[in-house]
Short mmCIF file of C-alpha atoms in Angstrom, two decimals:
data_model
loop_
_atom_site.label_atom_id
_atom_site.label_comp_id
_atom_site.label_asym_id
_atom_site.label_seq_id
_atom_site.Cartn_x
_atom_site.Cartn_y
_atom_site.Cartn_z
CA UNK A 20 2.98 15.66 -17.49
CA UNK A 21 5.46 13.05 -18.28
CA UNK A 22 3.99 9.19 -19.87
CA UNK A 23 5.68 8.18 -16.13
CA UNK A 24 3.70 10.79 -14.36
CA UNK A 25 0.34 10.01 -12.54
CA UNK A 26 -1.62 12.92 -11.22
CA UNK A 27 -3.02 12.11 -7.62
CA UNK A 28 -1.91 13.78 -4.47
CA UNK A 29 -0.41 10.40 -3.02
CA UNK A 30 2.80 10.12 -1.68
CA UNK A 31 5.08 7.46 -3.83
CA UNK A 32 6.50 4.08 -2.57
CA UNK A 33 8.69 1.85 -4.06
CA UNK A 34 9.46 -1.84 -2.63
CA UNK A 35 11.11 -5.06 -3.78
CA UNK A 36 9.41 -8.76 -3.35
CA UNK A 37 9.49 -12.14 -4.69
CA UNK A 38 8.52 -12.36 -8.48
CA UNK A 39 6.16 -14.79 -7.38
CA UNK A 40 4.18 -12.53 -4.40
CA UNK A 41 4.30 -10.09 -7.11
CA UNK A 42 2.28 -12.40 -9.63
CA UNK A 43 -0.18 -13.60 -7.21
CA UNK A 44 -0.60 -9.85 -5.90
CA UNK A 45 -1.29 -8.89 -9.73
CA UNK A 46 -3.73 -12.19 -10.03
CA UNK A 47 -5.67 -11.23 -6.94
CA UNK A 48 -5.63 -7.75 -7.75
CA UNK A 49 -7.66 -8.70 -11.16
CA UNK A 50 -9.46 -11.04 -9.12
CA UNK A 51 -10.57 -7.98 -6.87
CA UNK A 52 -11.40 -5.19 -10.03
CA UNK A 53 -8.26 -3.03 -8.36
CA UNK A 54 -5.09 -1.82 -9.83
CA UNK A 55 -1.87 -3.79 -7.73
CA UNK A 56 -1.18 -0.23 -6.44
CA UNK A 57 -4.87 0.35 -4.79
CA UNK A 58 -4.73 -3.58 -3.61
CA UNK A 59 -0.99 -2.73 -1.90
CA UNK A 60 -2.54 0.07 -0.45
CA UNK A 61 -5.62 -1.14 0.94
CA UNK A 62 -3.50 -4.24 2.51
CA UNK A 63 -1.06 -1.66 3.80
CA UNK A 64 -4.07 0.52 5.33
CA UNK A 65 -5.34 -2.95 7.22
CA UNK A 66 -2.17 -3.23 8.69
CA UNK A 67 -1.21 -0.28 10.05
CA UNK A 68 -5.14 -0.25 11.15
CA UNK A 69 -3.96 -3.50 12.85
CA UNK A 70 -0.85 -2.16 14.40
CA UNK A 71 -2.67 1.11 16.19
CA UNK A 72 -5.64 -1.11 17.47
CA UNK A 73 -3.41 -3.24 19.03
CA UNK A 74 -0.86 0.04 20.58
CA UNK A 75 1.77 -1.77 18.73
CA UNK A 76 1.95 1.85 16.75
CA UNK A 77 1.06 5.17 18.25
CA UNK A 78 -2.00 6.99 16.80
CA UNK A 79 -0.51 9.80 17.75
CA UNK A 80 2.90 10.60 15.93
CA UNK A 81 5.15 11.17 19.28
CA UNK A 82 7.73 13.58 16.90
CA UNK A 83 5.70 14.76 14.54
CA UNK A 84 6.24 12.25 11.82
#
């Protein structure tokens, strides 16, 4: 395993903000005892939670993806 290389069996996202969202996200994430990648996740998870209760997105993948 490469010094780059994590092992977990999560799928990999990359994504650009403001230098400044990024500092507060890193801030809160201390804050919160979480890594910034388990913080982004667990805001992303809300809002797709969010976006299913509200039929806004499909539980139910209509073509498979």
């Amino acid at each position: 395993m490469h010094s780059t290389e994590v092992a977990t069996n999560k799928a990999r996202l990359v994504a650009y903000c403001d230098p400044k969202i990024k500092e507060k996200l890193e801030r809160l994430a201390e804050l919160r005892l979480r890594s910034l990648s388990n913080l982004i996740e667990s805001v992303l998870v809300e809002e797709v939670a969010k976006a299913e209760a509200s039929g806004e997105l499909p539980t139910k993948p209509v073509d498979g993806k």
